């Protein structure tokens, strides 16, 4: 009888989760209901799945609205009808059309129009009029012929006590003060769950409507097969051909990777292929391999990582460069017969090449069978308070106070009490649909069989459901990721060839693992610009571990994760790494399985190893356990069953219950935060590729980093790194610079892209015009050929980009103003000056280097021809520099640093502390620690030069300054404003 249910997937409208709705259906005495979320089908399949477990007949539908106006409700008669609904919604989204007043010609769909909008139009045989409880007295106004098509429409959008929350959500959605909401923008207060008995009593005098409703529902059924894999079934359109192709390609890769006589590898490959074929995953491997083959054909650098790197078949195909046999990585972490949810490969491409990969995938596979994975962003703690604060008209300062000082006495008032009263209800509510960071679905059946698709600004179809629903219904997504680190590597190879004439190869990173110069670079933590190992925390960890090997770096990539670090296991690993005799093992199994990591669980695979060797679970069950513990698997009953089997096995082996409970606790607390080892190994491979380039080609590498727009730090840090490595950093120049940074020998010319207010179109034109007609000869020649306006010309002059004229900036500015006031640029940028005009005779103009520094700060964001230290009023540069910190361990010293970045950490007992990173006057990094009380008295206030006093502390060879007090140092006044 419930034809019109809204869950909280009716974004910023409904307030009930799918579980809430099912609870209301059951408690209300209903056995059938239809989910009809507004303009989307995000929750339908999950709703059907949950309903099936609860023994309720749940059906699929959608409510179509144009803005706030309800046009009609569509109810699927069956699976084909659901596909029709999704097809229509997808078409509207693709064409960016609003919902029309009348429904299209559906074949397997019932349509219900609101009574208030129906008028006297003729109804088709599948169309009905919905009569709400509040409208039942108006039924007599309808023609008799329409009465036969009337049904009971009792919308459900919220519980009775959630009406205030509903209004708040509507105000957020319409970006209005809650007092400005109009009646048509909110639901009627009666859209609450009613019991079946209460609803029948309301319509007791209209039995025909009740009968029509029951007949409509009786004609609907929705059966969905959740167990079958929904991906494209074959790569070659033939299962046997798929098998043969995969076996053949794996065999060729086996010989290439391991040689002809490696029996261990051959047996491993054979076992993996049997499991792949048994689980019908051949097409998944072949499609992934096809994507990688295309990338190799286009000379795109990529990194295969994630659990897929546990597969030796993937290694042989070239999907990954991680050898799982050498690293003892279990294939079961990726794929096993008991794994109910699909695995996936993670393939990283350069940030500026991923769109090409998308084009290849979307063009290769049938339209409508490939889409990006959707995602659901939710309301979080701060966003809840900000959004609610805005709808009640709170000033920003009061909202900030509510967020940062929740206990402040000024927060105690009627408005904030109203906000806080719904705070917990809104937590994790869906807020808006978005795009998954990397997931792509390639299906056998049309994707509209499973849901509607959005067309976000990127223009590619995007599923309205997220990865969790995709897993539940049997999809394996293809993760096509992007990152800037890969761009660094590829571009650096090109830059080295152009600048040094050398051809270099990074495709065999195992050659770098035993290179002593690379090992020294890693051990010294001089890793700025290198993928994953450049952050302050990672550089500190590398120093503490004295990391100089691939396997140690693999471990570091995992123990840096927040959960491992906060549990104390990171510090324990460091201690045992320096003194292996300090390792303690709660059971001999730990020594047997985890001796490589000193008894510390470092990787997700370690959970599997212990569950298998200690708890007696087979590796397939151990992987299921690991997934459940990490929150990536939602079947609690299955977890309970495996838990019972684990403890039963422990008991049968005679283990002490206390030890078994502690080991279970360690596995459970660890599983959700660590990397799998294959993931860490993949990251470490890419880190070594970056390290090789940074070690042997430091200047070219930093140019590549700048041209891929950095990594962890801002541009200033990478420019400093190039300078420290011996580069001569040059300001942009119209005769030397490109849009991006370029290098000539040791001269690095910053690109026009570093100028914050220069138009990109103009930058491209400057470069293209120079390439066509040669260098610019003078200011007038440049203005004529670049067809530039005065404002943009001033930017280039002040940035020093016309210094080739050997004329001072002030004189150039005078000439530019006189020139541009005398002549107007031709409309199409044609001839501006037929001949060189006579230059004005100006008195000598005084140049001041401080003016240049301030121009650079304003236009580029940092000093290029000098440093920020050159602007400091004081010449004091500290008692010591960064390089000598270790020699002063335990001493209280003063240091002077240029602020780079900070990291705030909330402490368990309340309060917060910060870790700071600075550059000294020599361009070297040093780190600071700011404890809560010091931070309150001497806060960090963003960019600037700081005088910092504190005690030098050295932890496993890693020095830092424990701050006692600090303050920004004053700068010399800006002469431009004097």
mmCIF file of C-alpha atoms in Angstrom, residues 236-400:
data_model
loop_
_atom_site.group_PDB
_atom_site.id
_atom_site.type_symbol
_atom_site.label_atom_id
_atom_site.label_comp_id
_atom_site.label_asym_id
_atom_site.label_seq_id
_atom_site.Cartn_x
_atom_site.Cartn_y
_atom_site.Cartn_z
ATOM 1 C CA UNK A 236 36.880 -12.067 -26.791
ATOM 2 C CA UNK A 237 33.122 -12.845 -26.780
ATOM 3 C CA UNK A 238 33.984 -16.473 -25.989
ATOM 4 C CA UNK A 239 34.825 -17.954 -22.565
ATOM 5 C CA UNK A 240 37.123 -20.615 -23.980
ATOM 6 C CA UNK A 241 38.977 -18.089 -26.130
ATOM 7 C CA UNK A 242 39.388 -15.882 -23.054
ATOM 8 C CA UNK A 243 40.936 -18.777 -21.152
ATOM 9 C CA UNK A 244 43.327 -19.609 -23.971
ATOM 10 C CA UNK A 245 44.366 -15.984 -24.420
ATOM 11 C CA UNK A 246 45.032 -15.466 -20.721
ATOM 12 C CA UNK A 247 47.010 -18.718 -20.437
ATOM 13 C CA UNK A 248 49.059 -17.814 -23.507
ATOM 14 C CA UNK A 249 49.852 -14.269 -22.367
ATOM 15 C CA UNK A 250 50.701 -15.467 -18.849
ATOM 16 C CA UNK A 251 53.078 -18.083 -20.285
ATOM 17 C CA UNK A 252 54.928 -15.474 -22.342
ATOM 18 C CA UNK A 253 55.133 -13.207 -19.328
ATOM 19 C CA UNK A 254 56.383 -16.055 -17.139
ATOM 20 C CA UNK A 255 59.357 -16.576 -19.418
ATOM 21 C CA UNK A 256 60.034 -12.834 -19.590
ATOM 22 C CA UNK A 257 59.806 -12.252 -15.839
ATOM 23 C CA UNK A 258 61.176 -15.504 -14.376
ATOM 24 C CA UNK A 259 62.933 -17.356 -17.206
ATOM 25 C CA UNK A 260 62.214 -20.834 -18.539
ATOM 26 C CA UNK A 261 63.361 -22.930 -15.579
ATOM 27 C CA UNK A 262 61.733 -21.339 -12.507
ATOM 28 C CA UNK A 263 59.536 -24.188 -11.252
ATOM 29 C CA UNK A 264 58.287 -22.228 -8.213
ATOM 30 C CA UNK A 265 56.984 -19.434 -10.423
ATOM 31 C CA UNK A 266 55.511 -21.915 -12.923
ATOM 32 C CA UNK A 267 53.582 -23.726 -10.179
ATOM 33 C CA UNK A 268 52.347 -20.440 -8.713
ATOM 34 C CA UNK A 269 51.164 -19.204 -12.120
ATOM 35 C CA UNK A 270 49.388 -22.490 -12.804
ATOM 36 C CA UNK A 271 47.590 -22.379 -9.439
ATOM 37 C CA UNK A 272 46.508 -18.774 -9.953
ATOM 38 C CA UNK A 273 45.240 -19.468 -13.461
ATOM 39 C CA UNK A 274 43.128 -22.365 -12.200
ATOM 40 C CA UNK A 275 41.488 -20.149 -9.560
ATOM 41 C CA UNK A 276 40.976 -17.317 -12.067
ATOM 42 C CA UNK A 277 39.320 -19.676 -14.529
ATOM 43 C CA UNK A 278 37.214 -21.373 -11.844
ATOM 44 C CA UNK A 279 35.868 -18.012 -10.648
ATOM 45 C CA UNK A 280 35.397 -16.773 -14.235
ATOM 46 C CA UNK A 281 37.756 -13.836 -13.842
ATOM 47 C CA UNK A 282 39.660 -14.329 -17.088
ATOM 48 C CA UNK A 283 37.846 -11.446 -18.796
ATOM 49 C CA UNK A 284 38.599 -9.137 -15.858
ATOM 50 C CA UNK A 285 42.340 -9.828 -16.203
ATOM 51 C CA UNK A 286 42.209 -9.490 -19.979
ATOM 52 C CA UNK A 287 40.310 -6.185 -19.930
ATOM 53 C CA UNK A 288 42.747 -4.763 -17.384
ATOM 54 C CA UNK A 289 45.678 -6.010 -19.413
ATOM 55 C CA UNK A 290 44.200 -4.481 -22.553
ATOM 56 C CA UNK A 291 44.045 -1.085 -20.830
ATOM 57 C CA UNK A 292 47.680 -1.458 -19.777
ATOM 58 C CA UNK A 293 48.729 -2.573 -23.264
ATOM 59 C CA UNK A 294 47.095 0.536 -24.700
ATOM 60 C CA UNK A 295 48.961 2.669 -22.164
ATOM 61 C CA UNK A 296 52.257 1.047 -23.125
ATOM 62 C CA UNK A 297 51.444 1.602 -26.798
ATOM 63 C CA UNK A 298 50.944 5.312 -26.060
ATOM 64 C CA UNK A 299 54.136 5.382 -23.966
ATOM 65 C CA UNK A 300 52.095 6.239 -20.884
ATOM 66 C CA UNK A 301 53.845 5.417 -17.642
ATOM 67 C CA UNK A 302 51.549 3.633 -15.163
ATOM 68 C CA UNK A 303 51.745 1.784 -11.858
ATOM 69 C CA UNK A 304 49.645 -1.273 -11.058
ATOM 70 C CA UNK A 305 49.137 -1.479 -7.321
ATOM 71 C CA UNK A 306 46.685 -2.574 -4.660
ATOM 72 C CA UNK A 307 45.742 -6.159 -3.944
ATOM 73 C CA UNK A 308 46.107 -6.989 -7.648
ATOM 74 C CA UNK A 309 49.869 -6.868 -7.107
ATOM 75 C CA UNK A 310 49.476 -10.076 -5.051
ATOM 76 C CA UNK A 311 48.972 -11.870 -8.348
ATOM 77 C CA UNK A 312 51.939 -13.392 -10.181
ATOM 78 C CA UNK A 313 49.746 -13.571 -13.296
ATOM 79 C CA UNK A 314 49.288 -9.785 -13.115
ATOM 80 C CA UNK A 315 53.076 -9.435 -12.735
ATOM 81 C CA UNK A 316 53.684 -11.630 -15.786
ATOM 82 C CA UNK A 317 51.140 -9.723 -17.868
ATOM 83 C CA UNK A 318 52.776 -6.402 -16.984
ATOM 84 C CA UNK A 319 49.799 -5.032 -15.081
ATOM 85 C CA UNK A 320 52.088 -4.573 -12.058
ATOM 86 C CA UNK A 321 55.844 -4.412 -11.477
ATOM 87 C CA UNK A 322 55.706 -6.040 -8.031
ATOM 88 C CA UNK A 323 57.024 -9.596 -7.825
ATOM 89 C CA UNK A 324 54.652 -11.321 -5.378
ATOM 90 C CA UNK A 325 56.813 -14.444 -5.166
ATOM 91 C CA UNK A 326 59.906 -12.515 -4.098
ATOM 92 C CA UNK A 327 57.862 -10.685 -1.459
ATOM 93 C CA UNK A 328 55.915 -13.765 -0.335
ATOM 94 C CA UNK A 329 52.564 -12.156 -1.136
ATOM 95 C CA UNK A 330 49.564 -14.517 -0.934
ATOM 96 C CA UNK A 331 47.347 -14.629 -4.021
ATOM 97 C CA UNK A 332 44.371 -15.204 -1.712
ATOM 98 C CA UNK A 333 44.631 -11.576 -0.591
ATOM 99 C CA UNK A 334 43.433 -10.709 -4.093
ATOM 100 C CA UNK A 335 41.295 -13.618 -5.208
ATOM 101 C CA UNK A 336 40.080 -16.807 -3.584
ATOM 102 C CA UNK A 337 37.104 -19.152 -3.874
ATOM 103 C CA UNK A 338 35.487 -17.860 -0.676
ATOM 104 C CA UNK A 339 35.678 -14.203 -1.488
ATOM 105 C CA UNK A 340 32.111 -12.989 -1.890
ATOM 106 C CA UNK A 341 32.921 -9.461 -2.987
ATOM 107 C CA UNK A 342 34.844 -8.701 -6.124
ATOM 108 C CA UNK A 343 38.522 -7.685 -6.102
ATOM 109 C CA UNK A 344 39.882 -4.911 -8.259
ATOM 110 C CA UNK A 345 43.093 -3.701 -9.818
ATOM 111 C CA UNK A 346 44.323 -0.198 -9.023
ATOM 112 C CA UNK A 347 46.136 1.317 -12.002
ATOM 113 C CA UNK A 348 47.729 4.738 -11.550
ATOM 114 C CA UNK A 349 48.276 6.957 -14.572
ATOM 115 C CA UNK A 350 49.691 10.438 -14.855
ATOM 116 C CA UNK A 351 47.165 13.122 -13.951
ATOM 117 C CA UNK A 352 47.292 14.551 -17.478
ATOM 118 C CA UNK A 353 46.915 11.196 -19.262
ATOM 119 C CA UNK A 354 44.039 9.590 -17.416
ATOM 120 C CA UNK A 355 41.399 11.284 -19.569
ATOM 121 C CA UNK A 356 42.972 9.612 -22.607
ATOM 122 C CA UNK A 357 42.611 6.246 -20.863
ATOM 123 C CA UNK A 358 38.969 7.059 -20.129
ATOM 124 C CA UNK A 359 38.445 7.891 -23.813
ATOM 125 C CA UNK A 360 39.930 4.555 -24.813
ATOM 126 C CA UNK A 361 37.705 2.584 -22.421
ATOM 127 C CA UNK A 362 34.516 4.469 -23.262
ATOM 128 C CA UNK A 363 35.149 4.172 -27.009
ATOM 129 C CA UNK A 364 36.128 0.503 -26.927
ATOM 130 C CA UNK A 365 33.124 -0.819 -25.033
ATOM 131 C CA UNK A 366 29.494 -0.530 -26.035
ATOM 132 C CA UNK A 367 27.698 2.700 -25.195
ATOM 133 C CA UNK A 368 25.541 2.233 -22.134
ATOM 134 C CA UNK A 369 27.723 -0.602 -20.852
ATOM 135 C CA UNK A 370 30.509 1.533 -19.375
ATOM 136 C CA UNK A 371 30.305 4.295 -16.763
ATOM 137 C CA UNK A 372 32.201 5.915 -13.952
ATOM 138 C CA UNK A 373 31.457 4.699 -10.458
ATOM 139 C CA UNK A 374 29.364 7.038 -8.377
ATOM 140 C CA UNK A 375 30.069 8.090 -4.816
ATOM 141 C CA UNK A 376 28.007 9.628 -2.060
ATOM 142 C CA UNK A 377 29.404 12.520 -0.073
ATOM 143 C CA UNK A 378 27.864 12.859 3.352
ATOM 144 C CA UNK A 379 27.294 15.541 5.930
ATOM 145 C CA UNK A 380 30.218 15.606 8.335
ATOM 146 C CA UNK A 381 30.606 17.234 11.714
ATOM 147 C CA UNK A 382 31.854 20.665 10.599
ATOM 148 C CA UNK A 383 29.755 20.783 7.447
ATOM 149 C CA UNK A 384 26.616 20.088 9.500
ATOM 150 C CA UNK A 385 27.258 23.022 11.796
ATOM 151 C CA UNK A 386 28.207 25.334 8.925
ATOM 152 C CA UNK A 387 25.165 24.454 6.822
ATOM 153 C CA UNK A 388 22.732 24.713 9.712
ATOM 154 C CA UNK A 389 24.363 27.884 10.957
ATOM 155 C CA UNK A 390 23.815 29.495 7.551
ATOM 156 C CA UNK A 391 20.121 28.572 7.343
ATOM 157 C CA UNK A 392 19.571 30.228 10.723
ATOM 158 C CA UNK A 393 21.471 33.323 9.639
ATOM 159 C CA UNK A 394 24.357 33.012 12.084
ATOM 160 C CA UNK A 395 27.356 35.224 11.261
ATOM 161 C CA UNK A 396 30.508 33.376 10.210
ATOM 162 C CA UNK A 397 32.244 34.273 13.483
ATOM 163 C CA UNK A 398 29.491 32.626 15.511
ATOM 164 C CA UNK A 399 29.573 29.510 13.318
ATOM 165 C CA UNK A 400 33.354 29.329 13.723
#
